[in-house]
CSV table of C-alpha atoms in Angstrom, one decimal:
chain,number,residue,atom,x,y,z
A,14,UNK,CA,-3.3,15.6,-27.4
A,15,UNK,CA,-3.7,11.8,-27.7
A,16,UNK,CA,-6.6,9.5,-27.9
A,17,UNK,CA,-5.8,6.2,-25.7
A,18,UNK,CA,-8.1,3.4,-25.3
A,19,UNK,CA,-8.3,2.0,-22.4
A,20,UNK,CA,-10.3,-1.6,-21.2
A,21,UNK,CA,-12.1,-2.5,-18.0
A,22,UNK,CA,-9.6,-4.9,-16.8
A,23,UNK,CA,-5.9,-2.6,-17.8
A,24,UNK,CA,-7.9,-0.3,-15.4
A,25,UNK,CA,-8.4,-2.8,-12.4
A,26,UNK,CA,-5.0,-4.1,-12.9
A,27,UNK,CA,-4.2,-0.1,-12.9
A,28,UNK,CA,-6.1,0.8,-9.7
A,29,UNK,CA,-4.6,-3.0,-7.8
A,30,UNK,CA,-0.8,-1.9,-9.2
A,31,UNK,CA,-1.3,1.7,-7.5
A,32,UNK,CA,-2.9,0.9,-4.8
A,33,UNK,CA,-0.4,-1.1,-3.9
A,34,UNK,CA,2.0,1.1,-4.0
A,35,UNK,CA,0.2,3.5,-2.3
A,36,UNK,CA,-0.6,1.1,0.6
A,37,UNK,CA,3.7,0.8,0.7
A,38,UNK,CA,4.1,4.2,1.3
A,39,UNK,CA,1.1,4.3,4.0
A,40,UNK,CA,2.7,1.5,5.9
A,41,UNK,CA,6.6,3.7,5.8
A,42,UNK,CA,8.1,4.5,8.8
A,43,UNK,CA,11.1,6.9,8.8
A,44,UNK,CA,13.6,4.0,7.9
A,45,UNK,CA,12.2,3.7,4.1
A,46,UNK,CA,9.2,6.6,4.1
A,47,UNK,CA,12.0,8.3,1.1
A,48,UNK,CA,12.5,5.5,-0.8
A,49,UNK,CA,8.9,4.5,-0.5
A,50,UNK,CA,7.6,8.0,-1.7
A,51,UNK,CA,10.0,7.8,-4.5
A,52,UNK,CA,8.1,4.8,-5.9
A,53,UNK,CA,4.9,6.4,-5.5
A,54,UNK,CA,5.6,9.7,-7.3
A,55,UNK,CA,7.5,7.8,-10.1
A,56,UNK,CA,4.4,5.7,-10.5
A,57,UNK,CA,2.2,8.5,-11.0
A,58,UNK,CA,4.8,10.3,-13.6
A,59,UNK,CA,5.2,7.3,-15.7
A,60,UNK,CA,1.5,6.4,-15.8
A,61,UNK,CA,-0.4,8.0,-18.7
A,62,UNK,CA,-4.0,7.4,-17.2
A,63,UNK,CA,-3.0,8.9,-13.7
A,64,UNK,CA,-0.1,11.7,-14.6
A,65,UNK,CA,-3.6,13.4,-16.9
A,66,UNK,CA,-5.8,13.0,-14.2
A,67,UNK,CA,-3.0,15.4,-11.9
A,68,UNK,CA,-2.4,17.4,-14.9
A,69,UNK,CA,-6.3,18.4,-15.1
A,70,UNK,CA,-6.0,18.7,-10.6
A,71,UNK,CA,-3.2,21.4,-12.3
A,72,UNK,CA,-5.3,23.3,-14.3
A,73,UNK,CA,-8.7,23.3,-12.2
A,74,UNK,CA,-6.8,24.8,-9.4
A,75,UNK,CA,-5.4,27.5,-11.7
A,76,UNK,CA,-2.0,26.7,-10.6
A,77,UNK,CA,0.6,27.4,-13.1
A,78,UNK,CA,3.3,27.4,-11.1
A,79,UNK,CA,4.7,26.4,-7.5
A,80,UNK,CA,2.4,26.6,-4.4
A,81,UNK,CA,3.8,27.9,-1.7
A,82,UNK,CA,4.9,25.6,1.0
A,83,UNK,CA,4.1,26.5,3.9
A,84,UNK,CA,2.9,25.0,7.4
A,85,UNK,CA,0.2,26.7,10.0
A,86,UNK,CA,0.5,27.7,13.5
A,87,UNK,CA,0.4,24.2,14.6
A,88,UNK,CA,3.6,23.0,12.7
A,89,UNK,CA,1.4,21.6,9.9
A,90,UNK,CA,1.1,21.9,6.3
A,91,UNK,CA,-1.4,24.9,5.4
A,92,UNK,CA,-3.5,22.8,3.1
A,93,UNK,CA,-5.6,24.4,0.9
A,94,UNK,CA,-9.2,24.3,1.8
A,95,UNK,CA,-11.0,22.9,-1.7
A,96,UNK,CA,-10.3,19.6,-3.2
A,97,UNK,CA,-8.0,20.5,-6.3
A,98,UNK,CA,-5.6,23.1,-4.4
A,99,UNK,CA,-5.1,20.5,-1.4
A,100,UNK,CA,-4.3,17.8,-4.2
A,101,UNK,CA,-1.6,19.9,-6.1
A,102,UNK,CA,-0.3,21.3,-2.7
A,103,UNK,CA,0.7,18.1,-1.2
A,104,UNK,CA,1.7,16.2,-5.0
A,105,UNK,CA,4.1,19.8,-4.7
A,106,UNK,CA,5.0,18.7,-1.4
A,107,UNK,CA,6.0,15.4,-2.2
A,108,UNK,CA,8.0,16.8,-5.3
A,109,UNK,CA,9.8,19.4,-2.9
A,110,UNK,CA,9.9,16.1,-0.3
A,111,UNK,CA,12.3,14.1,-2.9
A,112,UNK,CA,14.6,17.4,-4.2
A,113,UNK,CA,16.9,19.4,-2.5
A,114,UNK,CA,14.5,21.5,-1.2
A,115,UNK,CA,13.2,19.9,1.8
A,116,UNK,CA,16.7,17.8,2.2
A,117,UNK,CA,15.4,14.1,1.0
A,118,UNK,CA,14.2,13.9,5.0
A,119,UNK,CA,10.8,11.8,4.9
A,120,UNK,CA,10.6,12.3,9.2
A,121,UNK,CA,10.6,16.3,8.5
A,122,UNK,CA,7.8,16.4,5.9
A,123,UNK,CA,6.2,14.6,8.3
A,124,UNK,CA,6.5,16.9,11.1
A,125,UNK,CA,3.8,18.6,13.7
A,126,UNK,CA,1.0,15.5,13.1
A,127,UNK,CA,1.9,14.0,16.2
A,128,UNK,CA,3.3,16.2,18.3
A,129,UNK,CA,1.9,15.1,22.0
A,130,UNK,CA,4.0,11.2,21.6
A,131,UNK,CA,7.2,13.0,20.2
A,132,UNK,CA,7.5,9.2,18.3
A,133,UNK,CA,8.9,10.0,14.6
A,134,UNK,CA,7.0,6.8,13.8
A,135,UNK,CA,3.6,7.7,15.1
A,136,UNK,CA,4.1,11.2,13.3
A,137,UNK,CA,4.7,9.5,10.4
A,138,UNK,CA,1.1,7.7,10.9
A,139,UNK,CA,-1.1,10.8,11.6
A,140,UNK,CA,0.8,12.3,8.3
A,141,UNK,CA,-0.2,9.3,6.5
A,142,UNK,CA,-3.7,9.5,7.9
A,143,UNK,CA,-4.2,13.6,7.1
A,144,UNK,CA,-2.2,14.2,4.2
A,145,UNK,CA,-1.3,11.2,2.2
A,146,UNK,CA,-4.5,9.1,2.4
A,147,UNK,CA,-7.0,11.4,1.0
A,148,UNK,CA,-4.0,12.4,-1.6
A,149,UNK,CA,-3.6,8.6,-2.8
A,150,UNK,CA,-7.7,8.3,-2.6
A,151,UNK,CA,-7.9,10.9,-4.8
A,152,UNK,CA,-6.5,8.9,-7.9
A,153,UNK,CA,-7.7,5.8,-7.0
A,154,UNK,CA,-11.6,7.7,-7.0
A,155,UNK,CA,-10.8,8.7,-10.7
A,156,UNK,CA,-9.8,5.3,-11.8
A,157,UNK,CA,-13.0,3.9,-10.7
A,158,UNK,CA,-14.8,6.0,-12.1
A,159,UNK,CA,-12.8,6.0,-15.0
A,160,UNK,CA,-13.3,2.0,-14.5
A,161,UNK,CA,-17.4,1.9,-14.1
A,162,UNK,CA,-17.4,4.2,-17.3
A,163,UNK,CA,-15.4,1.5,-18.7
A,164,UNK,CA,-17.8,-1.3,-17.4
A,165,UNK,CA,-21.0,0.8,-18.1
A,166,UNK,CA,-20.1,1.1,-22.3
A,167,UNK,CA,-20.6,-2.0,-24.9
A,168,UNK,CA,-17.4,-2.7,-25.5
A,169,UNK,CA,-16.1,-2.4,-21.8
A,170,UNK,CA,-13.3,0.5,-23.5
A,171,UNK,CA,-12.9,4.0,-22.9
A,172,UNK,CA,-10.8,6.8,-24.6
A,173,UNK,CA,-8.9,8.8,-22.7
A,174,UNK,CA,-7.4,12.3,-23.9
A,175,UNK,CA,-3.7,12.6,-22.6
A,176,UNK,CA,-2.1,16.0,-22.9
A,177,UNK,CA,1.4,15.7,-24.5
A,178,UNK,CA,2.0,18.6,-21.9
A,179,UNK,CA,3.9,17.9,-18.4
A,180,UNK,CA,3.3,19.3,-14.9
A,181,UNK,CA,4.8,22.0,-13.8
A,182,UNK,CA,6.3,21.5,-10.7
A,183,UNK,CA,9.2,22.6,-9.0
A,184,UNK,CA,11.0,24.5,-11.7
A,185,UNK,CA,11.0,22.1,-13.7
A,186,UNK,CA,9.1,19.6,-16.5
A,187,UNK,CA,8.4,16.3,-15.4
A,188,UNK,CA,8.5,13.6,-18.1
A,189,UNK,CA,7.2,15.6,-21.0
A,190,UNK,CA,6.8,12.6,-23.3
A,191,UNK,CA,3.4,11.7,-22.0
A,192,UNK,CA,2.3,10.5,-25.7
A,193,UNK,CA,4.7,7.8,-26.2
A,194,UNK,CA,3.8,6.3,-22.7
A,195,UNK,CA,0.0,6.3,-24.1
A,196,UNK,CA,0.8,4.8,-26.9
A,197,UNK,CA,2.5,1.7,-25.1
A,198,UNK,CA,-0.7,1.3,-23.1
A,199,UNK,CA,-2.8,1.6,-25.8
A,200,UNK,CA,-0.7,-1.2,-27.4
A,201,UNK,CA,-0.8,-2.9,-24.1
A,202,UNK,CA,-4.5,-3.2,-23.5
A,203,UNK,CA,-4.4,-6.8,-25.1
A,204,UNK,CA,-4.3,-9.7,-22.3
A,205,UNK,CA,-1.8,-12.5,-22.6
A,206,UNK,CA,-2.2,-16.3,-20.9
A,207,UNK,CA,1.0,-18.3,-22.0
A,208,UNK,CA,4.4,-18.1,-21.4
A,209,UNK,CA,5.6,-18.0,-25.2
A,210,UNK,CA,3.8,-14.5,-25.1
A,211,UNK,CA,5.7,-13.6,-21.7
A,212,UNK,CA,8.8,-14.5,-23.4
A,213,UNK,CA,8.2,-12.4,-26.6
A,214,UNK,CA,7.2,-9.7,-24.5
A,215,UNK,CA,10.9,-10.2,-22.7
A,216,UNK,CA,12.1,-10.3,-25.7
A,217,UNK,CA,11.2,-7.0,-26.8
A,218,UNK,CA,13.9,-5.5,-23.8
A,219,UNK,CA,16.8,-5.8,-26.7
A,220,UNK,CA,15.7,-3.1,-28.5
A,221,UNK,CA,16.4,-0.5,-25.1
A,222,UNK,CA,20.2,-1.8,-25.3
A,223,UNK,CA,21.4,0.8,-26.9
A,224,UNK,CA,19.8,3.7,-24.8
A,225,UNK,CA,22.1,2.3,-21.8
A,226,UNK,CA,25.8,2.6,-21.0
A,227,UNK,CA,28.3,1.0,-23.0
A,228,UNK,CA,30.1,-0.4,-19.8
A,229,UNK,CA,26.3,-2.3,-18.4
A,230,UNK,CA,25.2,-3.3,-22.2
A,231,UNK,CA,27.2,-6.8,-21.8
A,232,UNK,CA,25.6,-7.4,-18.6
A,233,UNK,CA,22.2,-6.2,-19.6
A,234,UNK,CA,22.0,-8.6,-22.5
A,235,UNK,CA,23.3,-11.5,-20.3
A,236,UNK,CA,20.4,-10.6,-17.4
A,237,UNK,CA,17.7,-10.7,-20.9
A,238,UNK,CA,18.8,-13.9,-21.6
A,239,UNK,CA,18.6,-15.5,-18.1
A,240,UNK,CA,15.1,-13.6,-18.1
A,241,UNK,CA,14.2,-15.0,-21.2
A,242,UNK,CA,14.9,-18.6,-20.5
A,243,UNK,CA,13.3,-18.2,-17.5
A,244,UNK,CA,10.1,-17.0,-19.6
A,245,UNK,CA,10.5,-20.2,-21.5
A,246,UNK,CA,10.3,-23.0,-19.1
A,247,UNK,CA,13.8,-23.0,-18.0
A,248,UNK,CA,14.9,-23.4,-14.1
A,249,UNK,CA,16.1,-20.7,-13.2
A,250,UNK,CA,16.4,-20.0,-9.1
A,251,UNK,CA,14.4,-17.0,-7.7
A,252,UNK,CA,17.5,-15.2,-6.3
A,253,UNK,CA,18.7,-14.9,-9.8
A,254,UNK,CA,16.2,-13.3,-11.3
A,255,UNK,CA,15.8,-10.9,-8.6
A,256,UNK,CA,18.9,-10.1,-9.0
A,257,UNK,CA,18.9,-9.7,-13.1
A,258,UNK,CA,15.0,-7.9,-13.3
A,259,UNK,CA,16.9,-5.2,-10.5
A,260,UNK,CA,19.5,-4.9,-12.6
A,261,UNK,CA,17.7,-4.2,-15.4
A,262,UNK,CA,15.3,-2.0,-14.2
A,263,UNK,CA,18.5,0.2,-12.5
A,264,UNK,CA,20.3,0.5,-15.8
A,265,UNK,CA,17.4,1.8,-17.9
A,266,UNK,CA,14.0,3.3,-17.0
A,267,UNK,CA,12.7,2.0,-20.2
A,268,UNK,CA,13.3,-1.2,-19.5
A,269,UNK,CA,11.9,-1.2,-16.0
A,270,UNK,CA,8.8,0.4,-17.8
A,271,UNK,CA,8.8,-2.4,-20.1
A,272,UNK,CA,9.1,-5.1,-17.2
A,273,UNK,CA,6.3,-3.1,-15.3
A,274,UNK,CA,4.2,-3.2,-18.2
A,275,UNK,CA,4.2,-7.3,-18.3
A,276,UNK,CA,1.8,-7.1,-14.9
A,277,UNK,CA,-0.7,-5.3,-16.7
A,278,UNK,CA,-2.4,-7.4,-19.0
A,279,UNK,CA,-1.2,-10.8,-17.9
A,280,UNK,CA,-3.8,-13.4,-17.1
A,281,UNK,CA,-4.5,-17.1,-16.6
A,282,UNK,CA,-1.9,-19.6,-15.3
A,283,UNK,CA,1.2,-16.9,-16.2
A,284,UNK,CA,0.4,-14.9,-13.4
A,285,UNK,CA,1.8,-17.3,-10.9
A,286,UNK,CA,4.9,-17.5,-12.8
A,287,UNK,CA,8.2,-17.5,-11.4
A,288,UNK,CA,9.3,-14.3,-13.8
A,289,UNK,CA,5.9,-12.2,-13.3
A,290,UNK,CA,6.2,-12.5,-9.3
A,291,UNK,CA,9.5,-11.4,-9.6
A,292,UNK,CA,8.9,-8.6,-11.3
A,293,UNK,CA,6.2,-8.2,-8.7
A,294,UNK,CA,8.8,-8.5,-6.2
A,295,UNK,CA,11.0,-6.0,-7.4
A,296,UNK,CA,8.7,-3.4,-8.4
A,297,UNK,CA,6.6,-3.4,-4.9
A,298,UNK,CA,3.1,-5.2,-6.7
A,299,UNK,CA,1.2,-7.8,-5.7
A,300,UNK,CA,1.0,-10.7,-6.2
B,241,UNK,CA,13.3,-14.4,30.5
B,242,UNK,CA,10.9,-16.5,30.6
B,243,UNK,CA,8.3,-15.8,27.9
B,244,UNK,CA,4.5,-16.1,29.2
B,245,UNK,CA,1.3,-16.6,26.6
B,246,UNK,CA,-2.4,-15.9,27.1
B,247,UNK,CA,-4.5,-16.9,25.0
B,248,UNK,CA,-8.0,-14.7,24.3
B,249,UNK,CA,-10.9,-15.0,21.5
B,250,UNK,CA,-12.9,-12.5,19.7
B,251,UNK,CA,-16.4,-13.3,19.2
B,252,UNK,CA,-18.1,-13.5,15.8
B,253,UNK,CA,-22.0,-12.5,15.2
B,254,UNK,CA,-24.7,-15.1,14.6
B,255,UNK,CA,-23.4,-15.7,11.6
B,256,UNK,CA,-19.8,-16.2,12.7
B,257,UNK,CA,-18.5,-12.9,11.2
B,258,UNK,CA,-16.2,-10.9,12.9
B,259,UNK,CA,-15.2,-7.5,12.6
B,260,UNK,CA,-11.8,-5.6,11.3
B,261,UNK,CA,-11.0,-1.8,11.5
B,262,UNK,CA,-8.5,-0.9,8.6
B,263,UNK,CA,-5.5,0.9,9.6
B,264,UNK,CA,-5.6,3.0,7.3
B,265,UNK,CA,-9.5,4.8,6.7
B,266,UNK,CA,-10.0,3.3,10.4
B,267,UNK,CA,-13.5,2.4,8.4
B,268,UNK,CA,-15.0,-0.9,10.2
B,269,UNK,CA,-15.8,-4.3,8.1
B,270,UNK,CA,-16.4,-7.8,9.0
B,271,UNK,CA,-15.1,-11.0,7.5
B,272,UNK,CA,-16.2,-14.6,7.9
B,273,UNK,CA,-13.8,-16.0,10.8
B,274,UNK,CA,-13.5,-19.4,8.8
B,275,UNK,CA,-12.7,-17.6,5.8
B,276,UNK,CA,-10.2,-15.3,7.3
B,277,UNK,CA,-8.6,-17.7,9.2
B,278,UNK,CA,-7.1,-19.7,6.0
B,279,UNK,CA,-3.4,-19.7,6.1
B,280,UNK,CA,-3.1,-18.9,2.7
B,281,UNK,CA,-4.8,-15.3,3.8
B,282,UNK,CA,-2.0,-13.2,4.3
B,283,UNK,CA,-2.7,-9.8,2.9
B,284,UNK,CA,-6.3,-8.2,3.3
B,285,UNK,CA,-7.2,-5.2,1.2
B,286,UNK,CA,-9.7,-3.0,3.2
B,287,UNK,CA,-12.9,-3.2,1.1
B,288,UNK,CA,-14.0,0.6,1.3
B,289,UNK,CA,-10.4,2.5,0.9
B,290,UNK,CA,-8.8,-0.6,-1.3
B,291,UNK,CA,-5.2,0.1,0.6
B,292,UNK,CA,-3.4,-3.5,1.7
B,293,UNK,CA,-1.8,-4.6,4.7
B,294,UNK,CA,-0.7,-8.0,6.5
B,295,UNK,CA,-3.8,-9.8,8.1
B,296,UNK,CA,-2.8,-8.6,11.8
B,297,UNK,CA,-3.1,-4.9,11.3
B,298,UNK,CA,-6.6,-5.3,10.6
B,299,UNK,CA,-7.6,-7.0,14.2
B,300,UNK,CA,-10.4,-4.5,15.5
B,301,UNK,CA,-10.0,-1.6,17.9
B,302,UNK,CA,-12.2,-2.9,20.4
B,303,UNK,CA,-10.4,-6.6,20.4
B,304,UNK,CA,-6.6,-5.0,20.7
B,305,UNK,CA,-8.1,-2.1,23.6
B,306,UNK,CA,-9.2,-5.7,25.3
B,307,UNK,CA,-5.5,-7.7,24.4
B,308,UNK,CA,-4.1,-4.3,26.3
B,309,UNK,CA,-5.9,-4.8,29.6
B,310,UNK,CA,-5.2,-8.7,29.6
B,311,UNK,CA,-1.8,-8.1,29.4
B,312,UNK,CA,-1.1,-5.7,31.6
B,313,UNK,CA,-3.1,-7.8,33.9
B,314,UNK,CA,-1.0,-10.6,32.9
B,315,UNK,CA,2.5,-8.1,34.0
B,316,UNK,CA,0.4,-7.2,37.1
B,317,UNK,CA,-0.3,-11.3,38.2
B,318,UNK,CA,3.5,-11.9,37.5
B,319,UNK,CA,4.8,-9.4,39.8
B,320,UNK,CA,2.5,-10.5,42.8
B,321,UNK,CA,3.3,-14.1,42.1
B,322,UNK,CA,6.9,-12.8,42.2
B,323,UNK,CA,6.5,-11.0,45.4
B,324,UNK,CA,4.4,-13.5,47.2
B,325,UNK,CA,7.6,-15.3,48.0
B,326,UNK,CA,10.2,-12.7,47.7
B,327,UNK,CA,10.4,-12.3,51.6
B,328,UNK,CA,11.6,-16.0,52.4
B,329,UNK,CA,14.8,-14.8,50.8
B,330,UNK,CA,15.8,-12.4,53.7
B,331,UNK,CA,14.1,-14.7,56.7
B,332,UNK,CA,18.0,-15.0,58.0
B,333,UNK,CA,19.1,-11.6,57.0
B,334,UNK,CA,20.3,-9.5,59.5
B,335,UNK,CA,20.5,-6.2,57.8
B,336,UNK,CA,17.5,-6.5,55.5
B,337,UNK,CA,14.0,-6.8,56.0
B,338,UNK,CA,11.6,-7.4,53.3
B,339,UNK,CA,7.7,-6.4,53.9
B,340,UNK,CA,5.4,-7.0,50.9
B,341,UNK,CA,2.7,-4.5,50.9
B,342,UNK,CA,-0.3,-5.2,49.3
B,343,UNK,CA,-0.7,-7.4,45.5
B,344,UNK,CA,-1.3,-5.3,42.6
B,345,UNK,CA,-4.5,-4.2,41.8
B,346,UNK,CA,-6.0,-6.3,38.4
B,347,UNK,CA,-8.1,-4.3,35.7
B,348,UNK,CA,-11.4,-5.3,35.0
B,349,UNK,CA,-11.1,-7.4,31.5
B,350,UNK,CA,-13.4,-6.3,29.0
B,351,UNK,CA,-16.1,-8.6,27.1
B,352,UNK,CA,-16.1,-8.2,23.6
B,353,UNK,CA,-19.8,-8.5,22.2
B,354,UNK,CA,-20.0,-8.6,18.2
B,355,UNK,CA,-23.0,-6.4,16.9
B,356,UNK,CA,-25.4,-7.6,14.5
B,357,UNK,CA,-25.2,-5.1,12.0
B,358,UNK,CA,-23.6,-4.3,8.3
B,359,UNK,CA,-24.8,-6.0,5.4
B,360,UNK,CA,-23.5,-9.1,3.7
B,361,UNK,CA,-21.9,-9.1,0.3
B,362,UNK,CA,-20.8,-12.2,-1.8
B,363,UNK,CA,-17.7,-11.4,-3.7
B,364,UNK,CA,-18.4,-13.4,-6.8
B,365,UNK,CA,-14.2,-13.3,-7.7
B,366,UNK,CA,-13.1,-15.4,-4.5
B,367,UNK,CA,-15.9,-16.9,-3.9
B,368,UNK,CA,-16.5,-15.1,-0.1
B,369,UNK,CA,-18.0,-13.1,1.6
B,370,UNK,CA,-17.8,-10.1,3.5
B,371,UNK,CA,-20.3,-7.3,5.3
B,372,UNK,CA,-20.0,-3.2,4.8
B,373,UNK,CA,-22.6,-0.7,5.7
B,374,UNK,CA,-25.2,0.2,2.9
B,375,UNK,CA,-23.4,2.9,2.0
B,376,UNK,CA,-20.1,1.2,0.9
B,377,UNK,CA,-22.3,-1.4,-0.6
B,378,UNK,CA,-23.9,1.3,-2.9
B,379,UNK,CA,-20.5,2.8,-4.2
B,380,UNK,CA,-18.7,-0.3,-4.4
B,381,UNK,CA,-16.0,-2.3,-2.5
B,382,UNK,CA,-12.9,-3.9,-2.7
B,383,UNK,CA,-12.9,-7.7,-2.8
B,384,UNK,CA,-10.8,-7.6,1.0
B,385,UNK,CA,-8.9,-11.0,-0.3
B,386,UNK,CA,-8.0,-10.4,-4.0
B,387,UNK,CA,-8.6,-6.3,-3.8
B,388,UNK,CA,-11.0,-6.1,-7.3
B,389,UNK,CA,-13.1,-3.1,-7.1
B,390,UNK,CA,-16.7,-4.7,-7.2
């Protein structure tokens, strides 16, 4: 177990970041309803504050292993009747939803919610409406109150206690190195204005170059430069960085952890800049 | 194909707010219409779930029920107009005749009345406004143009 602290504003830059990615996924249709739950779930797996919150869903339900999947008489999901169970069931689902086991198909999961229009896109709604919705308000009730704690205590901090643990779900361990991800909140907590902090912070990306592929490490240095010039002041066009910050956060997770972790504290006049609203961009925030 | 506008407004309350229905929670709100109307207002984040969508999406229930009837009344005025003079066409035809029965029927168009209700809150980060029912007030919104939890 870990002690994290964590401040008032890392927690309403938390609950803007998620819920913007949550409002993505509630506005999919069956063109990019996959790729759009992919982001969500990987947001909620790489983020310390919210992976404890569904590890503690975990263990109030008592579930220790896979719930069963399975749908009603109506062609929809059998959701558990108290809070807890219907929160693991459908984080489950959306596990199952992304593996082989329910075929990477966004329009199936979605299945039996609209069944009078026979419209895969107005299914996908009603899911949104009576599965997904109360899922994604779940978290975002625990970071406010995580976040009036926070605003309620002297020094506008909380600790939180994250397990070192990992959910068990679908066979397998999800991301079991939960402490280390704490840890770079924790250090992360501090708010930077100016764009010679941005471009330190860029910096930092070097020292993931040796956890990627030998064939992209050429390219991935070259795409930290351009991102670090941009950092400093230098023109570079919007297209490019796109194009560099994608390739950077493709290559390594790490990195597009580290990249992702620039929105969180930033403040003052380097939110608007050109690097930060790229990163935006590319990783679905807003800006 | 010719392309045919109609315009319509949606009413504000006495204090020139008007309301929005979130796509999401469905909940109702209502923004200040000068406020809302800034082109620089894009995205709105519905201030009782938080979730974020473009500005459109949020157009009230009652106002896009109305835009329904208007144009299908606006489809129904086309056709008659169409018809009206279809019949000149065949005056010298031998084989066809051409009898135009009676014009479409039109829909009664509905009047949107705002209500005076929900209770105004200044959002101290944007500098706005906006108006929730007590009950949001009490456990806290979401500033609808920069989405802070207040």
């Amino acid at each position: 177990m870990t002690q994290v602290q964590v401040d008032k504003n890392a927690l309403q830059k938390l609950s803007q970041e998620y819920r913007s990615i949550a409002s993505r996924l509630l506005r999919s249709n069956s063109d990019d309803g996959d790729a759009n739950l992919a982001r969500f779930t990987d947001f909620i797996d790489r983020n310390p504050v919210i992976r404890n919150f569904v590890e503690q869903e975990f263990q109030s339900a008592g579930i220790e292993s896979d719930p069963e999947l399975e749908r009603d008489e109506s062609g929809r999901w059998a959701l558990p009747l108290s809070p807890d169970g219907e929160f693991v069931f459908v984080y489950a689902l959306f596990r199952a939803a992304l593996s082989d086991d329910l075929g990477h198909d966004y329009t199936s999961i979605a299945r039996g919610y609209d069944s009078q229009s026979g419209n895969q896109d107005r299914n996908i709604e009603a899911f949104h409406r009576a599965v997904v919705l109360p899922f994604a308000q779940r978290i975002e009730h625990h970071i406010v109150n995580l976040l009036r704690e926070a605003a309620g205590s002297d020094d506008q901090k909380i600790s939180i206690t994250v397990s070192d643990g990992s959910i068990y779900v679908a066979g397998n361990m999800q991301g079991s190195n939960a402490a280390a991800k704490a840890a770079a909140i924790s250090d992360s907590t501090a708010s930077y204005s100016d764009s010679q902090t941005l471009a330190q912070k860029v910096e930092e990306l070097y020292k993931f170059l040796d956890e990627i592929p030998a064939e992209n490490r050429d390219d991935a240095k070259e795409a930290i430069e351009v991102l670090i010039s941009s950092a400093s002041g230098q023109d570079i066009d919007k297209p490019e960085l796109a194009k560099r910050v994608d390739f950077l956060g493709r290559v390594s997770p790490k990195m597009r952890e580290h990249l992702a972790s620039l929105l969180v504290n930033v403040s003052g006049s380097v939110t608007s800049h050109l690097l930060i609203q790229t990163i935006m961009f590319i990783f679905g925030t807003p800006g | 194909m010719a392309h045919h506008t109609r315009f319509m407004s949606i009413p504000t309350d006495d204090s020139s707010f008007g309301s929005f229905n979130c796509p999401f929670c469905r909940e109702r709100f209502k923004l200040a219409a000068s406020e809302v109307q800034d082109s620089l207002v894009i995205v709105i984040f519905c201030p009782i779930c938080g979730m974020n969508d473009e500005r459109g999406r949020f157009i009230s229930t009652d106002a896009i029920d109305a835009a329904h009837i208007v144009g299908r009344n606006l489809g129904r005025e086309i056709v008659n107009d169409l018809l009206k003079d279809f019949g000149k066409g065949f005056k010298n035809a031998k084989n066809v005749r051409f009898t135009r029965g009676r014009p479409l029927k039109m829909e009664p168009e509905r009047t949107l009345i705002e209500s005076i209700d929900l209770e105004l809150q200044q959002l101290s980060c944007c500098d706005k406004s906006v108006k929730v029912r007590v009950l949001d007030q009490a456990t806290g919104i979401y500033c609808p143009y920069c989405g802070i939890y207040q």
